[in-house]
Structure formats: C-alpha cells, structure tokens
mmCIF file of C-alpha atoms in Angstrom:
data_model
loop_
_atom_site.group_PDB
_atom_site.id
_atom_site.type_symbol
_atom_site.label_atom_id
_atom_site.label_comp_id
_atom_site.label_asym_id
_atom_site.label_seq_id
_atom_site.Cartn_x
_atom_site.Cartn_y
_atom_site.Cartn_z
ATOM 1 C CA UNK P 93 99.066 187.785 28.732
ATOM 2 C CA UNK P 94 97.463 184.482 30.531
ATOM 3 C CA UNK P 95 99.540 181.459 30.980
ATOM 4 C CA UNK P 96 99.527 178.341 31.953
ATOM 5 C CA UNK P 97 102.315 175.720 32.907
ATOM 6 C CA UNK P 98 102.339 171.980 33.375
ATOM 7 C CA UNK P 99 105.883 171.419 34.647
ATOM 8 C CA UNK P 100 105.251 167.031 34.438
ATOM 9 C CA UNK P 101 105.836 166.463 30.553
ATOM 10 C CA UNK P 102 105.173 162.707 31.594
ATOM 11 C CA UNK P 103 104.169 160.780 35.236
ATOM 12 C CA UNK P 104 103.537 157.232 35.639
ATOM 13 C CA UNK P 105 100.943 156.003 38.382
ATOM 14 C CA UNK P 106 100.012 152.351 39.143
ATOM 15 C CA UNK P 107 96.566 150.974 38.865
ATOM 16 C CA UNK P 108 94.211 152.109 41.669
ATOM 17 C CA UNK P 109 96.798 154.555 43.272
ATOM 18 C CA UNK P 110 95.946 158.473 43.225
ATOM 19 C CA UNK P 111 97.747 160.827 41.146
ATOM 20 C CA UNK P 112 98.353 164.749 40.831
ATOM 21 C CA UNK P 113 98.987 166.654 37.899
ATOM 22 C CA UNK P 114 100.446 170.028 38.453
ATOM 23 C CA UNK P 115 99.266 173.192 36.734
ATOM 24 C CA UNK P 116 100.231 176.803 38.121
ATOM 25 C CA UNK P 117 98.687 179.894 35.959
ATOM 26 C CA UNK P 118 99.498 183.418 35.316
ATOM 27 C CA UNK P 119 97.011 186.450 34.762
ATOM 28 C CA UNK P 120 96.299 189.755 35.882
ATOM 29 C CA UNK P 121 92.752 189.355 35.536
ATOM 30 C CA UNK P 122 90.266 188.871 38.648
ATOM 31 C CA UNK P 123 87.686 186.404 37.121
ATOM 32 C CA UNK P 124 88.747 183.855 35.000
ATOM 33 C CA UNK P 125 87.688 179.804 34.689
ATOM 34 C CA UNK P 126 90.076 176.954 35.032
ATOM 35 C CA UNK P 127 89.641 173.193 32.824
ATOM 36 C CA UNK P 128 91.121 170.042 32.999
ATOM 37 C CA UNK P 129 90.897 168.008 29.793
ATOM 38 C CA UNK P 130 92.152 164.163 29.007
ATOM 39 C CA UNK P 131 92.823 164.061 25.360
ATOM 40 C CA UNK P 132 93.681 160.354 24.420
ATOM 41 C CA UNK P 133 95.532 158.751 21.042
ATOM 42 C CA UNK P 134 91.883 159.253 19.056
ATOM 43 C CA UNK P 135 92.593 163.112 19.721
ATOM 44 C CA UNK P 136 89.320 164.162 21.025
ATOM 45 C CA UNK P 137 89.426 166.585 23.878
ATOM 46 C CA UNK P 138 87.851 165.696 26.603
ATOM 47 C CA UNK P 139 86.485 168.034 29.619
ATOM 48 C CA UNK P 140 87.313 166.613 33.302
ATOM 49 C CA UNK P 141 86.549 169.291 35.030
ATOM 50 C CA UNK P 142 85.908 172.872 35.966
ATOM 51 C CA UNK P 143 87.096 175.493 38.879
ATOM 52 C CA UNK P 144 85.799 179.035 38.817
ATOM 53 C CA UNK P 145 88.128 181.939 40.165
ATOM 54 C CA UNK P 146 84.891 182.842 42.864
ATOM 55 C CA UNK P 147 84.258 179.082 43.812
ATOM 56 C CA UNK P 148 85.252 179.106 47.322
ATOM 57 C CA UNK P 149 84.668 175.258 47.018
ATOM 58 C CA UNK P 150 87.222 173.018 45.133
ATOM 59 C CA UNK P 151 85.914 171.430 42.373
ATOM 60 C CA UNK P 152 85.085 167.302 42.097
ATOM 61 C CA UNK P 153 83.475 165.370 39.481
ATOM 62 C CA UNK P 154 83.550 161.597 40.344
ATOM 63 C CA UNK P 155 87.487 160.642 40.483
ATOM 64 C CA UNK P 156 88.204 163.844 39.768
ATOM 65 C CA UNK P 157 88.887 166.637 42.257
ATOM 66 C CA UNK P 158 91.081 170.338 41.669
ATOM 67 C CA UNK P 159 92.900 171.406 44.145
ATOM 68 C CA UNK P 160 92.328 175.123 43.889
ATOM 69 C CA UNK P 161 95.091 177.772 45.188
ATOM 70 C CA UNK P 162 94.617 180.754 44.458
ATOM 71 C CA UNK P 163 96.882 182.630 46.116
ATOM 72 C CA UNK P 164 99.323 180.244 44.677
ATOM 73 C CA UNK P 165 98.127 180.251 41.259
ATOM 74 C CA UNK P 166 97.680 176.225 41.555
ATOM 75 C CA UNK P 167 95.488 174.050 39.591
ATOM 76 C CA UNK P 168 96.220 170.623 40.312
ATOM 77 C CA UNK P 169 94.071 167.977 38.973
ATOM 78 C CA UNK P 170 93.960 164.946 41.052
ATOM 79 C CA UNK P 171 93.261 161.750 40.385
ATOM 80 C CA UNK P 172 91.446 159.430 42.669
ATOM 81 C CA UNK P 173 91.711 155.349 41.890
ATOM 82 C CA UNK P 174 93.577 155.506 38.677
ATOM 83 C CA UNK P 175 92.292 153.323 36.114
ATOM 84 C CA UNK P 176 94.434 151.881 32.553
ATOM 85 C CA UNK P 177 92.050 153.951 30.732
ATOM 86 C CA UNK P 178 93.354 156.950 32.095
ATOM 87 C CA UNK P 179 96.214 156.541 30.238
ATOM 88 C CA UNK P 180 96.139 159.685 28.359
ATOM 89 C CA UNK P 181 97.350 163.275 28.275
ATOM 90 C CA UNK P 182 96.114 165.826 30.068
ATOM 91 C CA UNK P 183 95.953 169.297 29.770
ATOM 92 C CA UNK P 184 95.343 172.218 31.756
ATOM 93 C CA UNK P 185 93.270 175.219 30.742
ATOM 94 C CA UNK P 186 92.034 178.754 31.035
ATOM 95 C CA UNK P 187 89.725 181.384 30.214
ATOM 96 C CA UNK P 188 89.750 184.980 31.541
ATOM 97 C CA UNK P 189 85.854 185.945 31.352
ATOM 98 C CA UNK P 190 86.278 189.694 32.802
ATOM 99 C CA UNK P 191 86.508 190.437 29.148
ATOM 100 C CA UNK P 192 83.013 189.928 28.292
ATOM 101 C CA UNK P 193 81.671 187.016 25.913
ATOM 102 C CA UNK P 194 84.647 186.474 24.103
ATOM 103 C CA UNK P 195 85.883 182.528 24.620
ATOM 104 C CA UNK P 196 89.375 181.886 24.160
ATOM 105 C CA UNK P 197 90.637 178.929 26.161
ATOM 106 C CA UNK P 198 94.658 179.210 26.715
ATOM 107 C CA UNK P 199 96.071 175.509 26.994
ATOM 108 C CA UNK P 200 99.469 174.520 29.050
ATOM 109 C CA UNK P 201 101.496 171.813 27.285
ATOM 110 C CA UNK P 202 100.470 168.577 28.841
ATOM 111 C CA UNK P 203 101.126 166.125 30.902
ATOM 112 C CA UNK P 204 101.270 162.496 29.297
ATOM 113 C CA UNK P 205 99.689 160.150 32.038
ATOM 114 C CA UNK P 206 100.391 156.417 31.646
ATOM 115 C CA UNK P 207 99.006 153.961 33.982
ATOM 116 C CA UNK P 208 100.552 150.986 34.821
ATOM 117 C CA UNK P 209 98.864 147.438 35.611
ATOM 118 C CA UNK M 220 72.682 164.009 21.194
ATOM 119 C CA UNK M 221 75.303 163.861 18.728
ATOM 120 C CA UNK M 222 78.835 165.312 19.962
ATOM 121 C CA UNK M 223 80.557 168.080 17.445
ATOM 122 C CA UNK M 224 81.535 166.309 13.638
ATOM 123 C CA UNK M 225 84.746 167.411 12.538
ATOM 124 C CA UNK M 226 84.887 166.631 8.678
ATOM 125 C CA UNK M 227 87.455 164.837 7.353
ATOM 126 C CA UNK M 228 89.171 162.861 9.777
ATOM 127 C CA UNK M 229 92.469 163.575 8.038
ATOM 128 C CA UNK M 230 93.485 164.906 4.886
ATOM 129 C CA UNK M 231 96.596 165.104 2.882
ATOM 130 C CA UNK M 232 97.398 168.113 1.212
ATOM 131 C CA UNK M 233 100.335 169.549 -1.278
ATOM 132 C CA UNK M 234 102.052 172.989 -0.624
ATOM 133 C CA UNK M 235 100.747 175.881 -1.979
ATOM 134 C CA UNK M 236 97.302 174.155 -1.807
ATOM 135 C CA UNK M 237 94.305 175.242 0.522
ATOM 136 C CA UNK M 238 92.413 173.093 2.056
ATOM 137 C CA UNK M 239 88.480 173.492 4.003
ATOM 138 C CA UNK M 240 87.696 171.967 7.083
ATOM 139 C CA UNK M 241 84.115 171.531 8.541
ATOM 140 C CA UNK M 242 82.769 171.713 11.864
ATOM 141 C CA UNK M 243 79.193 170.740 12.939
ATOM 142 C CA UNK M 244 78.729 171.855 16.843
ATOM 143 C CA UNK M 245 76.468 170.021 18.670
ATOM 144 C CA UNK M 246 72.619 171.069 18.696
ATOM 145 C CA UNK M 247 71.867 174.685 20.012
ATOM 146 C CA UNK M 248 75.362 174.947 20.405
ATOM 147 C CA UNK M 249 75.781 178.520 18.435
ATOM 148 C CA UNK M 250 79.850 179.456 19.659
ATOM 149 C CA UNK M 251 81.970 177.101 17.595
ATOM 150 C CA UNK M 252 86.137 177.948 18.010
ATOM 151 C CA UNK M 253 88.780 176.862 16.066
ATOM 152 C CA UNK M 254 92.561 175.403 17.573
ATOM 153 C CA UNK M 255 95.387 174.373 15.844
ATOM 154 C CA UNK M 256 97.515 171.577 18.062
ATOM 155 C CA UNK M 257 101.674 170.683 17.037
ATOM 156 C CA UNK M 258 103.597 168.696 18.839
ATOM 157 C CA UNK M 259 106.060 171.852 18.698
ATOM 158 C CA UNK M 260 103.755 175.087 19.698
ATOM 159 C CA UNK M 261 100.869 172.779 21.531
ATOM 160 C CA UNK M 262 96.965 174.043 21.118
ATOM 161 C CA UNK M 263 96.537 177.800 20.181
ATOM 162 C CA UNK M 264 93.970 179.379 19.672
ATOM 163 C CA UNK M 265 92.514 180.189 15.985
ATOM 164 C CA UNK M 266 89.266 181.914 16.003
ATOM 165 C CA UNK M 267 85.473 181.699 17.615
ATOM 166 C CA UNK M 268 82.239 182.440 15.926
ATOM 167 C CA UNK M 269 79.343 182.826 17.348
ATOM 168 C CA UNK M 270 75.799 183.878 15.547
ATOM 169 C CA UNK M 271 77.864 183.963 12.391
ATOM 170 C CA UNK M 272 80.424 186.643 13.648
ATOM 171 C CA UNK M 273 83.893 186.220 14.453
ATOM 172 C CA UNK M 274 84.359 187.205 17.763
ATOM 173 C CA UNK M 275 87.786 186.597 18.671
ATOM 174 C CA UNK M 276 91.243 186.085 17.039
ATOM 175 C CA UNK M 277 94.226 184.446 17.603
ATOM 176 C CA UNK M 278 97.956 185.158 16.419
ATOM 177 C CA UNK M 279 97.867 183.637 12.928
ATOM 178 C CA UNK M 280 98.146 184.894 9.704
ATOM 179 C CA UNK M 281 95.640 185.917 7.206
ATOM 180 C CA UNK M 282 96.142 182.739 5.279
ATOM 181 C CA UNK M 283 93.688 181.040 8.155
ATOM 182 C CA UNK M 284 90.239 182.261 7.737
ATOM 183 C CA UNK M 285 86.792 180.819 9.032
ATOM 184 C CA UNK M 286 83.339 181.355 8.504
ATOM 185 C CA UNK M 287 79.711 180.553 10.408
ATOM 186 C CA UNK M 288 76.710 179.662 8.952
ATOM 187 C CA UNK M 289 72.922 180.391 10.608
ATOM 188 C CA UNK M 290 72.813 177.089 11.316
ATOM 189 C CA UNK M 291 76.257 177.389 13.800
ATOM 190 C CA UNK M 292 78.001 174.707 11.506
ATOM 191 C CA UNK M 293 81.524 176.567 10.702
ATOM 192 C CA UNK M 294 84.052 175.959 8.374
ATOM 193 C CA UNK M 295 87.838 177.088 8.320
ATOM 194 C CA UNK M 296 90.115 177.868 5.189
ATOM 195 C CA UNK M 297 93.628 177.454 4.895
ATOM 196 C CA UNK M 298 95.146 179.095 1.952
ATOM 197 C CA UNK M 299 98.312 178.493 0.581
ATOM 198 C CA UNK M 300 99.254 175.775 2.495
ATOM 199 C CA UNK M 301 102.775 175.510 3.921
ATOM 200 C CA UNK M 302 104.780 172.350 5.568
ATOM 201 C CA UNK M 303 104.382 174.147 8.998
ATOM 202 C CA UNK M 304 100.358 174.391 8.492
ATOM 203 C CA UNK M 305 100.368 170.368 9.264
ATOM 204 C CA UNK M 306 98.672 170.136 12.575
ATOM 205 C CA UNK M 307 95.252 168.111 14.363
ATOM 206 C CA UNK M 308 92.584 171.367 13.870
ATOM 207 C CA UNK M 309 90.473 170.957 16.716
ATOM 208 C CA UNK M 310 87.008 172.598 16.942
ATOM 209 C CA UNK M 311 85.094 172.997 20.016
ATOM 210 C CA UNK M 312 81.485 174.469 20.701
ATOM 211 C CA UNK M 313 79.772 175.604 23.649
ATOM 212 C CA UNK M 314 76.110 176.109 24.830
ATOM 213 C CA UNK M 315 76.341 179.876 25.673
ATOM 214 C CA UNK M 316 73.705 181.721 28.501
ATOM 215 C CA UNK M 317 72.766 180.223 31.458
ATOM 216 C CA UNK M 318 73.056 180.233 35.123
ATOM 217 C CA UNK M 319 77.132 179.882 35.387
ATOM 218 C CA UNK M 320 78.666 182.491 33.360
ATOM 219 C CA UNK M 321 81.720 180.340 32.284
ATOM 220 C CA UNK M 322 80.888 176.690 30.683
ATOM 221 C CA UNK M 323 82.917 174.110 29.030
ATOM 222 C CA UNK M 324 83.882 173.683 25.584
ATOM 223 C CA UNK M 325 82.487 170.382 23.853
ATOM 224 C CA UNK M 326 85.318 169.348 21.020
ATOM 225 C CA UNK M 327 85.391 167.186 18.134
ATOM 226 C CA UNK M 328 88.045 164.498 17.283
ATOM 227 C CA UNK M 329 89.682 167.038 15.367
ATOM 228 C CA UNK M 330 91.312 166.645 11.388
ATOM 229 C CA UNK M 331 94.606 165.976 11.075
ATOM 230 C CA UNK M 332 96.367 167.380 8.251
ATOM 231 C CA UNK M 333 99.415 166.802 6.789
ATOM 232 C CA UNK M 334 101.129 168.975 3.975
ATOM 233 C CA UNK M 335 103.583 167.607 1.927
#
C-alpha cells in the first residue's frame, strides 16, 4: 500500500528566508502524481503544487518549487521568500494513476509551518 | 467561478444520531471525493463519485455512505453517529479529461462535526 511520510511535525522559518519541507513516499507502482497542499486555521485545502512520476523537470509554481528524487523517494516542497501568511500546515500527497480513473489521494501527516517576523 | 460549497460549516450532533453533509463541486467539475481529517488518524480517504457512481472506497464502515446527483453535487450520510465520527469532512472535486492525465483536487472548507 502507498505511503507517505512527513518526518517535521513542526519547523519554524523567519520572514523572507527559504524553507524545505520533507516528504519521502512509498509505492510499488510506476506512475503515480505527487501534491503539496497548505491547509490553514479556516481548514480549506489548498493545492501548491504538482510533480508527476514522468516529469523529468522539477516542478515550480511561483515560490514554490519540488525537489523531485525519485530514486530516493523524495518530495520536498521548498519554499522560496517565506512570507507570515505562510504560516500554515502543509501536507504532502499522492495518487497512484496506473490504476486507471480511480482518484484516491493518500495524505502524510503534516508539517505545521510557522513563520516568524 | 465559485470554489466547491461544503454545507454546513459545522454541526453538532448527539450519538446514535446521523447526520447529512452536502457538497457542491465547482462547475463541470463531475468527480467529487469525500475525506475525513482527526487530529489522531490525519485525512483518509472516504469515497469518490463521479457521473453518479461510486468509484472508489476507503476503509470505513458501512455506517458512512454517499451519494451523487446528475448535477455532480454529492452528499454523504453518517448513520449512527459515534464520539469517534467527530472529524472536519473535507470534499474535494476535480475537472477530469484533458491533456495531463493526473490533475489536482479543488476542496472545500470542509464541515466540522462534533458528536456529543
């Protein structure tokens, strides 16, 4: 069965530094779609960013850039420029697609990010 | 365009109860899944519809039941509620075809419910 660990239950950055969050996975399956969401106190989910198990190229979206190893099973989000709104947690993500159209994300057990001023 | 409505907000419920929760995915959105997040077993995985058929299931017992309607708006049912049922339900839809094969999951602000 898929897996995913965060190992940081909490990290602390200061304002305008860069941060990583860590995220290793575990399946046996050869295609399969990573996430990074930011869920903050209101409790909405919110998608960062995504890394496909073919992209040769590491994912970025804005201040957000994955740091994909594969052969490592590594996820890491990083966090360019960190901002107090940041302040959130995060969570790490993944869907095995090799089994056709069925969509069940698997979520690690966050990291709680808080930024300091 | 309006993000997915997760109705209500939070709800308070007695044991032994059930309780309804609604889901309204965004526009053209037709794959609408269900999660259920504790601060003790983190977000699993409930169950995802999609053109009014359950697709997929997660490990929970038959007291947690869903349903789609044609117009992708989904509702789950908890029956017989028990102190360990109070959780945030999150649900989450998805546009579905398209060029990339995997896509992102839009979710709502969830419903937190609490069983006393």
């Amino acid at each position: 069965a898929q897996k995913i660990t965060q190992t940081q239950p909490g990290m602390f950055v200061q304002e305008k530094e860069a941060v990583t969050l860590d995220c290793t996975y575990d399946t046996s399956d050869q295609s399969y779609g990573l996430f990074w969401y930011k869920q903050p106190s209101s409790g909405e989910m919110i998608f960062l960013i995504y890394q496909g198990s073919y992209d040769e190229q590491n994912a970025t979206e804005g201040r957000y850039s994955l740091n994909f190893q594969k052969a490592r099973k590594s996820a890491n989000l990083v966090i360019s420029a960190s901002q107090l709104g940041d302040s959130a947690m995060y969570f790490c993500a993944m869907r095995e697609t090799s089994g056709g159209s069925n969509y069940k994300l698997t979520f690690g057990k966050g990291t709680l990010l808080t930024v300091n001023p | 365009k309006a993000g997915v409505t997760q109705t209500p907000r939070y709800l308070i419920k007695t044991r032994g109860q059930q309780v309804t929760l609604s889901c309204s995915p965004i526009s053209g959105h037709r794959s609408v899944s269900w999660y259920q997040q504790t601060p003790g077993q983190g977000l699993q995985f409930l169950f995802e519809y999609f053109s009014e058929t359950q697709r997929n299931k997660g490990n929970f017992p038959g007291r947690f039941s869903g349903r789609q309607f044609s117009n992708s708006r989904s509702e789950m049912n908890v029956s017989t509620l028990e102190l360990g049922d109070s959780a945030l339900y999150l649900c989450a839809s998805r546009p579905t075809g398209g060029r990339r094969r995997d896509t992102e999951a839009f979710f709502g602000q969830g419903t937190r419910l609490t069983v006393v």
